[in-house]
Short mmCIF file of C-alpha atoms and ligand atoms in Angstrom, two decimals:
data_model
loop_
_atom_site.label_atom_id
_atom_site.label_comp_id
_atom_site.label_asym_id
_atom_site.label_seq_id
_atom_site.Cartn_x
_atom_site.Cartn_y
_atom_site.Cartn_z
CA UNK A 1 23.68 -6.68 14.34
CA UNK A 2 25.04 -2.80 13.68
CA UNK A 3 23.25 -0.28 12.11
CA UNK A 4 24.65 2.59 10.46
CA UNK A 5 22.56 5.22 11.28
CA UNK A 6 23.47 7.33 7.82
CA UNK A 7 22.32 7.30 3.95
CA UNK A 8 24.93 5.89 1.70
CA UNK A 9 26.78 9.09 -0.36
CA UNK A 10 24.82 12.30 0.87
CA UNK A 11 27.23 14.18 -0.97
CA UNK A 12 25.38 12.09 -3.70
CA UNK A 13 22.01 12.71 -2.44
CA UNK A 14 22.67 16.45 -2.34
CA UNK A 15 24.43 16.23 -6.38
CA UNK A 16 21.30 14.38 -7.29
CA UNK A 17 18.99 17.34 -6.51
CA UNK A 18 21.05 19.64 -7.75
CA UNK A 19 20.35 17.31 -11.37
CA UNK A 20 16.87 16.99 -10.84
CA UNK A 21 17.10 21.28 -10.21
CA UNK A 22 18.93 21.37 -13.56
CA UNK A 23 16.73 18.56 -15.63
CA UNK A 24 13.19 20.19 -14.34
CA UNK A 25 12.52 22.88 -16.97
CA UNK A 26 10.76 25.52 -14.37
CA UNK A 27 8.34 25.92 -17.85
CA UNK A 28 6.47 22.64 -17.50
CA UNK A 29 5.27 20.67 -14.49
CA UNK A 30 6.14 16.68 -14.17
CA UNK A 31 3.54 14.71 -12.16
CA UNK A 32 5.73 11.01 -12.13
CA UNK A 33 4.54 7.97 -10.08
CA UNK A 34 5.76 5.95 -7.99
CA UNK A 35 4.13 2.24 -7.95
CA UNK A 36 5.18 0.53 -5.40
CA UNK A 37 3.96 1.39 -1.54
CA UNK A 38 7.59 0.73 -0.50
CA UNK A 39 8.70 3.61 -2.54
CA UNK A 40 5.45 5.78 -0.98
CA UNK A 41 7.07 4.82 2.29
CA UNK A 42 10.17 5.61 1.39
CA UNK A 43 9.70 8.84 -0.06
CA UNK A 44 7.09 10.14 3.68
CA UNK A 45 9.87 8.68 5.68
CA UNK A 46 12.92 10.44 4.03
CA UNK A 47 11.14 13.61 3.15
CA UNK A 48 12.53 13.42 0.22
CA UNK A 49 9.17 15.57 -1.83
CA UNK A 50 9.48 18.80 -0.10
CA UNK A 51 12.94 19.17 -1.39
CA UNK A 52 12.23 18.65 -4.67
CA UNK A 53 11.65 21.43 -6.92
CA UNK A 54 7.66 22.44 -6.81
CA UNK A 55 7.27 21.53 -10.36
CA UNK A 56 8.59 17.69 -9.64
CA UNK A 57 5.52 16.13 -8.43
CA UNK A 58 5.09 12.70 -7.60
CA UNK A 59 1.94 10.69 -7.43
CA UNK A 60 1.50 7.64 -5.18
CA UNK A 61 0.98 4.64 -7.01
CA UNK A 62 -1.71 1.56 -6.38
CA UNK A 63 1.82 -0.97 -5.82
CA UNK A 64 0.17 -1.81 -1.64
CA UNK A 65 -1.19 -5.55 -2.21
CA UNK A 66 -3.27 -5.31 1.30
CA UNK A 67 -4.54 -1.48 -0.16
CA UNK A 68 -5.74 -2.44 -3.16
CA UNK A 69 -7.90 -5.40 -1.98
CA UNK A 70 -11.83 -4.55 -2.21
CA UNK A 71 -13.48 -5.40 1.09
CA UNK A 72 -15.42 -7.84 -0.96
CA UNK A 73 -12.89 -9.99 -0.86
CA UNK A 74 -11.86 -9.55 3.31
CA UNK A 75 -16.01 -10.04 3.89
CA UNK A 76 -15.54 -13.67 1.86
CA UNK A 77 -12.53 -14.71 3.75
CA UNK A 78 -14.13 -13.78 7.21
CA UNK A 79 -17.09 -16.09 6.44
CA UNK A 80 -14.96 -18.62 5.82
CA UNK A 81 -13.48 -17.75 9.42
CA UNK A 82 -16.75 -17.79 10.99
CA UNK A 83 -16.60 -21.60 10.01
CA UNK A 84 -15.88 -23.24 14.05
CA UNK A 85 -14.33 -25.92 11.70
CA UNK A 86 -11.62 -23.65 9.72
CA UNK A 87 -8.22 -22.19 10.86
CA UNK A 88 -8.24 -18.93 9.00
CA UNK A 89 -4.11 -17.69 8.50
CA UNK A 90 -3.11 -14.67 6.68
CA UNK A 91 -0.15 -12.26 6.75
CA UNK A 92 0.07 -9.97 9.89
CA UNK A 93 -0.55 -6.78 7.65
CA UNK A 94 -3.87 -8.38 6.98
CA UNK A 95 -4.93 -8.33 10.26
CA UNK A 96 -6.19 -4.82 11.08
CA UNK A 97 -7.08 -4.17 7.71
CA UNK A 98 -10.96 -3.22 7.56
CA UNK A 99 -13.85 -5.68 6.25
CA UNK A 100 -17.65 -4.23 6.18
CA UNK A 101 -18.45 -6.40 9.72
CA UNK A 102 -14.51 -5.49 10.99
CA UNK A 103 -11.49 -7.16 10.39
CA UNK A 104 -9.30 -10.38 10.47
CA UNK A 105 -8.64 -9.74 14.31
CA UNK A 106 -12.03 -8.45 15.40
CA UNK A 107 -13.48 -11.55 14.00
CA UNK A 108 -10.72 -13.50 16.16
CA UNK A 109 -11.63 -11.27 19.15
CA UNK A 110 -14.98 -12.88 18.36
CA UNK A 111 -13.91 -16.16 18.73
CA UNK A 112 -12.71 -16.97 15.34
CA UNK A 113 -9.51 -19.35 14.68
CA UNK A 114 -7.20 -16.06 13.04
CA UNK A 115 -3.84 -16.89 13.00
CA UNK A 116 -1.00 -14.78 11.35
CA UNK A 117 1.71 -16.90 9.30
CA UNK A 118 4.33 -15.07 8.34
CA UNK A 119 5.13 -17.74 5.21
CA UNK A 120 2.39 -19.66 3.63
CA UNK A 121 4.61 -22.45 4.10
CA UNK A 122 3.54 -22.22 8.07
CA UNK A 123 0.16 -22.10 7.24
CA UNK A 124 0.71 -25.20 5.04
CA UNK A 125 2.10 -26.80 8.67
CA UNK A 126 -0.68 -25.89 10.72
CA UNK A 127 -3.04 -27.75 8.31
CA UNK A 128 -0.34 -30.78 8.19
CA UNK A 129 -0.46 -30.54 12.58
CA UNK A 130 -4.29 -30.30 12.01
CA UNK A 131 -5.90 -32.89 9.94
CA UNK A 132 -9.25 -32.96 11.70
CA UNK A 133 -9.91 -28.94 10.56
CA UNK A 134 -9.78 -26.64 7.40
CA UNK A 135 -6.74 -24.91 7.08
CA UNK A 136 -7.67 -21.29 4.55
CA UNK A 137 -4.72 -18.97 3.53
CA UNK A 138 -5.61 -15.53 2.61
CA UNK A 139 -3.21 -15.40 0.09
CA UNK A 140 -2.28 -11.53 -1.15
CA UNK A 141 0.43 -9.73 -3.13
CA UNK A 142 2.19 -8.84 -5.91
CA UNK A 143 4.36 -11.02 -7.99
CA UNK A 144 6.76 -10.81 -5.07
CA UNK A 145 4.66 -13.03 -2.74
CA UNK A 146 3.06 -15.18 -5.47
CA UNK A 147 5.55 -17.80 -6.37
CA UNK A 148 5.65 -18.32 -2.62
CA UNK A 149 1.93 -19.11 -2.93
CA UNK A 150 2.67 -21.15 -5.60
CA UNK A 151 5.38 -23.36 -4.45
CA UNK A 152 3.43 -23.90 -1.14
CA UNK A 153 0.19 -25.24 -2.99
CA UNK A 154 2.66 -27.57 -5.35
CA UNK A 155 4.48 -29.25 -1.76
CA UNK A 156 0.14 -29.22 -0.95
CA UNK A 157 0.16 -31.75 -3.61
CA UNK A 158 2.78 -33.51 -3.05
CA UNK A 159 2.20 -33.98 0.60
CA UNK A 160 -1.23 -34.71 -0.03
CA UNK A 161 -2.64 -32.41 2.78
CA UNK A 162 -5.83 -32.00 1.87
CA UNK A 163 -7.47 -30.18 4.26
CA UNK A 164 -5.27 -27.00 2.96
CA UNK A 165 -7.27 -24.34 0.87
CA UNK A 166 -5.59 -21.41 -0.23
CA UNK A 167 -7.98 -18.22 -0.76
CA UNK A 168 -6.33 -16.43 -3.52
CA UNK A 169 -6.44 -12.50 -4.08
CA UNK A 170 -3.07 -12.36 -5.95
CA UNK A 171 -2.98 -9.47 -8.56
CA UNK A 172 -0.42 -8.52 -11.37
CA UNK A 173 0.73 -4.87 -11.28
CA UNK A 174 1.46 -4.28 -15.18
CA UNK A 175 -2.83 -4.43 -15.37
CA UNK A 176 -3.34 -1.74 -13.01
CA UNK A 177 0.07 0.25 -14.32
CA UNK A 178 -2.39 0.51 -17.71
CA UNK A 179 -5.38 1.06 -16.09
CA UNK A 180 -3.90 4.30 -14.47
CA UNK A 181 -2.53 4.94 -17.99
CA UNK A 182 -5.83 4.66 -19.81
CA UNK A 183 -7.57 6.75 -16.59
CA UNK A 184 -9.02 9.97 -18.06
CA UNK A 185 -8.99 11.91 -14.84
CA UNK A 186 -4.79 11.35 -14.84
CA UNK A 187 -2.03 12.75 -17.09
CA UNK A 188 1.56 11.25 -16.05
CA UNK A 189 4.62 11.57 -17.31
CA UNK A 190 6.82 9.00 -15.83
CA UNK A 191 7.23 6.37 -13.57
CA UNK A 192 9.41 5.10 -11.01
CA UNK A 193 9.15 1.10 -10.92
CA UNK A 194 8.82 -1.24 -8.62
CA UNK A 195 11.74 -2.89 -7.51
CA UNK A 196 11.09 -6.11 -5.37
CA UNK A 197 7.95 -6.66 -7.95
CA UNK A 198 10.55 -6.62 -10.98
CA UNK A 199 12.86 -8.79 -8.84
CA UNK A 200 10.27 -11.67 -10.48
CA UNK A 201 8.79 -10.34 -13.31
CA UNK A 202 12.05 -8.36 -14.62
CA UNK A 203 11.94 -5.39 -16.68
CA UNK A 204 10.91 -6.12 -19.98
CA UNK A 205 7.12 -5.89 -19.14
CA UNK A 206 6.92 -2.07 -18.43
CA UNK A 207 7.58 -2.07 -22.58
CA UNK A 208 4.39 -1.34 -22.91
CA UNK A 209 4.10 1.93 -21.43
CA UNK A 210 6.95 3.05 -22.91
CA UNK A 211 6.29 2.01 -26.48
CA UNK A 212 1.72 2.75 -26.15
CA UNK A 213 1.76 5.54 -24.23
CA UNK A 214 5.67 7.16 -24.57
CA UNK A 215 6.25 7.38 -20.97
CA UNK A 216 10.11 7.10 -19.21
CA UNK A 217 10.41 4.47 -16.38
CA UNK A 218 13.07 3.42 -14.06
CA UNK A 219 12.76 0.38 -12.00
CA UNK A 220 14.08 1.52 -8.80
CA UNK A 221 15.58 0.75 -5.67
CA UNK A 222 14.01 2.04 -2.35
CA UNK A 223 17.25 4.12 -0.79
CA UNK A 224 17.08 8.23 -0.86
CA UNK A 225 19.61 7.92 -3.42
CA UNK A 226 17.97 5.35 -5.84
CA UNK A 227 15.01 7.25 -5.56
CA UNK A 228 16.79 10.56 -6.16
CA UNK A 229 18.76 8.74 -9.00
CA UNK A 230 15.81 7.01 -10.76
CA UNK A 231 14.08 10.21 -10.86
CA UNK A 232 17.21 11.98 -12.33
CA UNK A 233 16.98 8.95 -15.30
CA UNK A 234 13.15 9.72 -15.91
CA UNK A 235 13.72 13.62 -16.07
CA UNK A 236 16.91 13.23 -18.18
CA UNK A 237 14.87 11.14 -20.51
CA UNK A 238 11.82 13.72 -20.79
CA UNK A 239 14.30 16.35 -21.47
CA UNK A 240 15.63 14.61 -24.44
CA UNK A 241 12.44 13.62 -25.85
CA UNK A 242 12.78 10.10 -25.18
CA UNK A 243 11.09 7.14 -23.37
CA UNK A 244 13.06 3.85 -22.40
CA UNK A 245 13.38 1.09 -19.77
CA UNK A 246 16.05 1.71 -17.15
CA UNK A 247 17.06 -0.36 -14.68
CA UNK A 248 18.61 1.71 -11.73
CA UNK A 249 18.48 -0.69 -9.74
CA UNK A 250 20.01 -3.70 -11.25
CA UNK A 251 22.14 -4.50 -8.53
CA UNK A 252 18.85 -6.46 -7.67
CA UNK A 253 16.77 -6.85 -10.29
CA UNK A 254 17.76 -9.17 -13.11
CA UNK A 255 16.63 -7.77 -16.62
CA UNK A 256 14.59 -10.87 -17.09
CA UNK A 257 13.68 -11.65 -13.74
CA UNK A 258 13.55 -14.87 -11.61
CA UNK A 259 12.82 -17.47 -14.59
CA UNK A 260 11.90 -20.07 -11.62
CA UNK A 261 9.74 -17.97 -10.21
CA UNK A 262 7.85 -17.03 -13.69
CA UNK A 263 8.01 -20.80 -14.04
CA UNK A 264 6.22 -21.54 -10.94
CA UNK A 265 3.77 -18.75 -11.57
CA UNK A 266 2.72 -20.41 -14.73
CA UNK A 267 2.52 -24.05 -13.22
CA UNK A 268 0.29 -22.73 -10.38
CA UNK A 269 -1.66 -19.94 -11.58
CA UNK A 270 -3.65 -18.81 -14.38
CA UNK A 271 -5.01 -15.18 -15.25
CA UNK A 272 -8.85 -14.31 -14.32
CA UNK A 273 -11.06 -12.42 -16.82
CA UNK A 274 -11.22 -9.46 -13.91
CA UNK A 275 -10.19 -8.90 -10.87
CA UNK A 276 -12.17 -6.07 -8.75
CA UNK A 277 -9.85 -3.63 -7.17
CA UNK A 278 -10.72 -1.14 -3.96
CA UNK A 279 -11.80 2.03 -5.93
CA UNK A 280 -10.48 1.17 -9.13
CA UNK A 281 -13.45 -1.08 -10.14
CA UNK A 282 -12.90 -4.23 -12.51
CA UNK A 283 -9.65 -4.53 -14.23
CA UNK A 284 -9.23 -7.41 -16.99
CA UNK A 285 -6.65 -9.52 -16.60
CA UNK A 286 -5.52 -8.15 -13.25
CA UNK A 287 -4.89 -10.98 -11.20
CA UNK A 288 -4.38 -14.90 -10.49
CA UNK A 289 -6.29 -17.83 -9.35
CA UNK A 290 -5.23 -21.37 -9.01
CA UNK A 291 -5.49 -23.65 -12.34
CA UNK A 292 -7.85 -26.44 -12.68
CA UNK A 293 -5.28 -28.59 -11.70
CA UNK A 294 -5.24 -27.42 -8.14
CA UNK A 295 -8.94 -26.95 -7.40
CA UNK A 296 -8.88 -29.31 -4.74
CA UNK A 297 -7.13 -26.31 -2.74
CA UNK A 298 -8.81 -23.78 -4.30
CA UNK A 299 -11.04 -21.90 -1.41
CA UNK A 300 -12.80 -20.62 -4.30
CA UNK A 301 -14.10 -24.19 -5.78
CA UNK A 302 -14.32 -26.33 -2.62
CA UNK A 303 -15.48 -23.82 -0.17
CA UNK A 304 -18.66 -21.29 -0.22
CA UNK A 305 -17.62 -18.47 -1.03
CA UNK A 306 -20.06 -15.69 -1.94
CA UNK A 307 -17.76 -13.26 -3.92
CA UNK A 308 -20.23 -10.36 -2.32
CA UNK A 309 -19.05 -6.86 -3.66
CA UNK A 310 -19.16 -4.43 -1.21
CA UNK A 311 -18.71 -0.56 -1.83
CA UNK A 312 -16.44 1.58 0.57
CA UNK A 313 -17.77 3.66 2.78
CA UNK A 314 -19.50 6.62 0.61
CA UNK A 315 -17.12 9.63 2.34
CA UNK A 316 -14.20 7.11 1.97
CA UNK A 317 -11.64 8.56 -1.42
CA UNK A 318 -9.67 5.42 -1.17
CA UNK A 319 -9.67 4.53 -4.84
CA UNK A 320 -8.82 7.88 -6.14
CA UNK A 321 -6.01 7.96 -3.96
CA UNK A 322 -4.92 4.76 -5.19
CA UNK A 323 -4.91 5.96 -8.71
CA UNK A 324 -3.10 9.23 -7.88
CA UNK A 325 -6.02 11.14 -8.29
CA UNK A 326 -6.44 12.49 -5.11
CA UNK A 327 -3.37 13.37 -1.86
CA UNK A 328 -4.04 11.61 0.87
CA UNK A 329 -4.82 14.56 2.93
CA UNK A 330 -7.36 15.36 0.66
CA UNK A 331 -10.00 12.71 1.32
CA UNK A 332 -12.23 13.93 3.17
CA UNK A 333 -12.23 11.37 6.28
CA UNK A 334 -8.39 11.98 6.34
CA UNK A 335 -7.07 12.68 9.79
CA UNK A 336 -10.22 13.04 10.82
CA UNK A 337 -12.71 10.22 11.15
CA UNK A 338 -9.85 7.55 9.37
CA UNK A 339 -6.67 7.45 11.25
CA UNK A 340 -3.99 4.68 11.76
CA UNK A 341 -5.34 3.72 15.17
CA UNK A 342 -9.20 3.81 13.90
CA UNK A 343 -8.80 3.19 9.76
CA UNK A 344 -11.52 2.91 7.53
CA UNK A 345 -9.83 2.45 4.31
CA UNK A 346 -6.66 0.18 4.18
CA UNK A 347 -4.22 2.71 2.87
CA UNK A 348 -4.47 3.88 6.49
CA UNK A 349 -3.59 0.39 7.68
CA UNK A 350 -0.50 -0.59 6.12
CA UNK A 351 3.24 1.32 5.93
CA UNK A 352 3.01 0.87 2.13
CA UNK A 353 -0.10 3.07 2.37
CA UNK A 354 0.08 6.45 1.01
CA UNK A 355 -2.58 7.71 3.73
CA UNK A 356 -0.63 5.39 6.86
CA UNK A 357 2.98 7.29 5.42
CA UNK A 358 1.77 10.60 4.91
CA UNK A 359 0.01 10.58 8.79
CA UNK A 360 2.77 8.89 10.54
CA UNK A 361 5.21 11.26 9.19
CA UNK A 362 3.40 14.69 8.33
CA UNK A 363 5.70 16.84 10.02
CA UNK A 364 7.90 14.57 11.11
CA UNK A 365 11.69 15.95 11.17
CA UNK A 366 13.27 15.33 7.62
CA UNK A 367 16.02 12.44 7.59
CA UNK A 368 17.24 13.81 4.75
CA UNK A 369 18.54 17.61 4.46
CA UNK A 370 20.50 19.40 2.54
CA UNK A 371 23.49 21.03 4.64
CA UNK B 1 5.11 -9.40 4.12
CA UNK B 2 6.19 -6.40 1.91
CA UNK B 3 9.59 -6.89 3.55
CA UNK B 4 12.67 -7.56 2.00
CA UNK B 5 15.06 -9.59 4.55
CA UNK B 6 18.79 -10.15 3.74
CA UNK B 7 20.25 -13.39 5.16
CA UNK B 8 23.11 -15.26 5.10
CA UNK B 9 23.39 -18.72 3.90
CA UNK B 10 24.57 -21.04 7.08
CA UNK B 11 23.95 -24.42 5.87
CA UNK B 12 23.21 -25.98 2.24
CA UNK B 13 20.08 -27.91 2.32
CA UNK B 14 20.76 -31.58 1.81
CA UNK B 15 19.35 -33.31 -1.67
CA UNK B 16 16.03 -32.52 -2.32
CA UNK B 17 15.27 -30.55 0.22
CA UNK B 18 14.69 -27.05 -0.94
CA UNK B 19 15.29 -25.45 2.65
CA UNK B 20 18.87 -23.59 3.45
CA UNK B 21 19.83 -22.85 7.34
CA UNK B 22 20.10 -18.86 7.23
CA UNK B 23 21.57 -16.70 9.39
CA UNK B 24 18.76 -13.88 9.57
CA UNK B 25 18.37 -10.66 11.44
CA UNK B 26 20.52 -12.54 14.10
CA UNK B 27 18.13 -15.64 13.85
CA UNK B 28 18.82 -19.00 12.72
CA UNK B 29 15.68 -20.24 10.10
CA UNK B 30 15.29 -22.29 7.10
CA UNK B 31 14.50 -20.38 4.35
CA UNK B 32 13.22 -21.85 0.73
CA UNK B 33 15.93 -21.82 -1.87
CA UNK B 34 13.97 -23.16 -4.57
CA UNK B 35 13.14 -19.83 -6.69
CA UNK B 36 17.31 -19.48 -7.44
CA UNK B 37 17.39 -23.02 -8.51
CA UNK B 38 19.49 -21.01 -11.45
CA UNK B 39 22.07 -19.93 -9.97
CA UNK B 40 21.91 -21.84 -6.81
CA UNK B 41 23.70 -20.14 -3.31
CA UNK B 42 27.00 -21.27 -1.85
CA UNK B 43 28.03 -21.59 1.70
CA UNK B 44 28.50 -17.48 2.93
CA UNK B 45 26.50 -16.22 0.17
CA UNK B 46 23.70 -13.59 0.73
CA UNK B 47 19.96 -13.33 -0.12
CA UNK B 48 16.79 -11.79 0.10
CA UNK B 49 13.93 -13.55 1.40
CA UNK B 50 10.31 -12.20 0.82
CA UNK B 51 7.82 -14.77 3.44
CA UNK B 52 10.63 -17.48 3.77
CA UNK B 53 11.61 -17.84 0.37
CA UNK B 54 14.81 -16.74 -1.00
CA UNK B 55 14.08 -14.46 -4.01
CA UNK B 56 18.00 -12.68 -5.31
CA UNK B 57 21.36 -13.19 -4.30
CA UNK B 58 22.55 -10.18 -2.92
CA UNK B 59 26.23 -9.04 -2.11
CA UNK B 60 26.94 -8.38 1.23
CA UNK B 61 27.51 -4.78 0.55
CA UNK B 62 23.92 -5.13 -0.35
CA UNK B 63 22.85 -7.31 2.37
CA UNK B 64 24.06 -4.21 4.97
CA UNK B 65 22.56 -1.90 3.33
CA UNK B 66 19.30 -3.53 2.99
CA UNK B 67 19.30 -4.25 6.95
CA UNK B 68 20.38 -0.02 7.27
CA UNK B 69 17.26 0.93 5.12
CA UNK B 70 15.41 -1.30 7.59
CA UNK B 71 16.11 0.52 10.25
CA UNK B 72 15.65 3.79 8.94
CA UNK B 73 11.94 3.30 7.68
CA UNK B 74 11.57 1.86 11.15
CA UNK B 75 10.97 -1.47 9.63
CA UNK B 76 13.46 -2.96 11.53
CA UNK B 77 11.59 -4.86 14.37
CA UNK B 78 8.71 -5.79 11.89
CA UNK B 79 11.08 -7.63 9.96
CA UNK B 80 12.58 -9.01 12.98
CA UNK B 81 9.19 -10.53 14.26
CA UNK B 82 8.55 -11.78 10.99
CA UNK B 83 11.44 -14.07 11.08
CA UNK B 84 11.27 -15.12 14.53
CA UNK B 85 7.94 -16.43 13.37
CA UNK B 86 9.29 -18.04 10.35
CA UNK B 87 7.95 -21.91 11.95
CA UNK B 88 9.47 -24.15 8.97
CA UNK B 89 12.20 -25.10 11.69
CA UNK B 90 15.42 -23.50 12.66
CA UNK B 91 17.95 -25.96 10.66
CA UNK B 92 17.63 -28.63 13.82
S1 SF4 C 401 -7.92 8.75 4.55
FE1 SF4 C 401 -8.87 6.73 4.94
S2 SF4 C 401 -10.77 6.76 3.80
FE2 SF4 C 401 -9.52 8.44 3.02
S3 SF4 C 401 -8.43 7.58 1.28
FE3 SF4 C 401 -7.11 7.31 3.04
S4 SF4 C 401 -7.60 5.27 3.84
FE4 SF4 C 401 -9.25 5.83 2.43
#
């Protein structure tokens, strides 16, 4: 397998900040977000917002499925893992992410079955090559990893493996994109969009904040030139007064999305009143759980689950960094008592997470200059 | 899990059974095909799998510079131990 160790068109990388020099009017300033993690990621790694003009500022976005999880919800799952009788399996980005009494792999170090799957489909196997135990899956993510979810519990069924429950913390992004919106403490004027997200749910329902709230949005792909170019589409649009849906990156993303996928979705899954999110508090309509139909592997209806909410740590400024309030760098514990190899919030945890990206690659050489 | 994998279709599944052989960061796994029951893959064709499911066709223009961006955020061996622990079989 070859890598080529160079960005597609830098000659097109360096043209696209020169538009984004030309667009930004040096009179106002433009605070746009990005809303997916990968994009954070993408953005630390590349360097990309120190050579943007001063008065192009971009906010991190709440689009990291393991940051956004209240620990709440990582306390309920590792009771269920303290159960000798269940196998707990959840994605490897779970595992170092922090509950109140540690996390997924300090419980295993304390004898708990942990195992990572790296497709709920596997964990769906280990319960089929385990009929004498309780198979849980931790199941997180975006509308990405959902209809995974979803087709696994549906081959559940049909298998009949009953001894499969699937522990379901899957939100919906176009909630939280409003919440932000409706946040009194934030003012933004764009947004980039998630691309793998709108892979599924296409790009029809960011119409919304386009139409309520007159804000430009460009789902985007996750290169330095998408990026570069996506922003370019949002500035272009501020400077002529408008606000649309584009689709910069439709080289992936289908206007209306993966119509199996939203199929599945709907089969599977239906929306829960509210949906508690790390720092952001309750948000209505926010996130799925399995239909009646499937409550036999629903961790939620067949197993004890408490549903405890527990508060971060008080010093921790998780949730206003999710909502753009707050830089990473300025929470307080930044650096400092919360880093990568000892995290106390999840953004620390995870690539996707502003705090992890803007650590790992604070003055980190830029991969992308100009000349 | 936030990854983004291109492979290669290497074998169509037989009826039924929603699971193509791939050809994946130089890895041979079955990957779920079911989600692009629309448009369904051919032999050669390129897609991107989120947790072992196939999500969007992808050229193979794309599929390069997918696995380039990869490498660049230093995502590159993640993604690679992710599918070498794909366990719904390797198309035996
Ligand atoms: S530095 Fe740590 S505690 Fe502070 S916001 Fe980031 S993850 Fe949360």
């Amino acid at each position: 397998m070859k890598y080529v160790d160079e960005f597609r068109d830098p000659t097109m990388i360096a043209r696209a900040f020169e538009e984004i020099r030309t667009l930004a009017d040096p009179a106002r300033h433009y605070r746009i977000m990005e809303v997916c993690g990968g994009h954070t990621h993408a953005i630390f790694r590349f360097g990309l917002k120190d050579l943007l003009p001063p008065n192009v500022e971009l906010i991190h976005g709440p689009g990291c499925p393991v940051c956004v999880l209240p620990m709440g919800r990582i306390d309920d799952g590792l009771e269920l893992a303290g159960d000798p009788h269940v196998i707990f399996t959840a994605f490897g980005d779970m595992m170092r992410v922090p509950g109140s009494q540690g996390s997924p792999l300090e419980s295993k170090a304390r004898g708990a079955d942990v195992r990572i799957v790296y497709s709920p489909l596997d964990a769906l196997k280990i319960a089929e090559a385990n009929p004498d135990r309780q198979v849980v899956f931790f199941a997180i993510g975006f509308e990405t990893t959902a209809p995974s979810t979803a087709l696994t519990l549906l081959k559940a069924r049909a298998n009949r493996v009953r001894n499969f429950a699937v522990f379901c913390n899957h939100v919906t992004i176009i909630p939280a994109i409003r919440a932000i919106l409706d946040s009194p403490d934030m003012r933004l004027d764009g947004f980039i969009g998630p691309g793998h997200v709108s892979t599924v749910i296409g790009c029809r329902p960011y119409e919304f904040i386009v139409r309520d709230y007159g804000c430009p949005i460009a789902v985007s792909g996750f290169e330095p030139l998408d990026i570069l170019q996506s922003l370019v589409m949002v500035l272009r649009q501020l400077r002529d007064g408008i606000a649309k849906v584009e689709n910069q990156y439709a080289r992936v993303v289908p206007w209306e999305g993966n119509l199996a996928a939203l199929r599945v979705l709907a089969e599977v899954f239906e929306v829960r009143a509210h949906f508690e999110w790390r720092g952001m508090g309750f948000i209505s309509h926010s996130a799925l759980r399995l239909r009646g139909e499937f409550a036999e592997w629903d961790a939620e209806r067949t197993l004890p689950i408490r549903g405890v909410c527990v508060a971060d740590p008080k010093a921790a400024q998780c949730g206003e960094v999710l909502k753009g309030v707050l830089k990473p760098h300025q929470c307080k514990l930044f650096g400092k008592e919360c880093t990568p190899e000892q995290p106390i919030g999840a953004l620390m945890v995870s690539p996707e997470g502003a705090c992890a990206a803007h650590f790992k690659y604070r003055g980190a050489p830029q991969l992308v200059t100009l000349g | 899990m936030c990854l983004a994998i291109p492979a290669q279709i290497s074998r169509l599944p037989a009826d039924d059974d929603p699971l193509a052989t791939t050809d994946i960061m130089g890895v041979r796994r079955r990957v779920n095909i079911d989600l692009l029951d629309a448009d369904p893959p051919e032999l050669g064709d390129w897609v991107l799998v989120h947790v072992g499911f196939a999500l969007s066709k992808i050229s193979a223009e794309q599929a390069d510079e997918q696995l380039r961006l990869l490498s660049l955020l230093g995502e590159a061996s993640a993604a690679q131990e992710e599918v070498e622990g794909y366990d719904c079989g390797d198309g035996e």
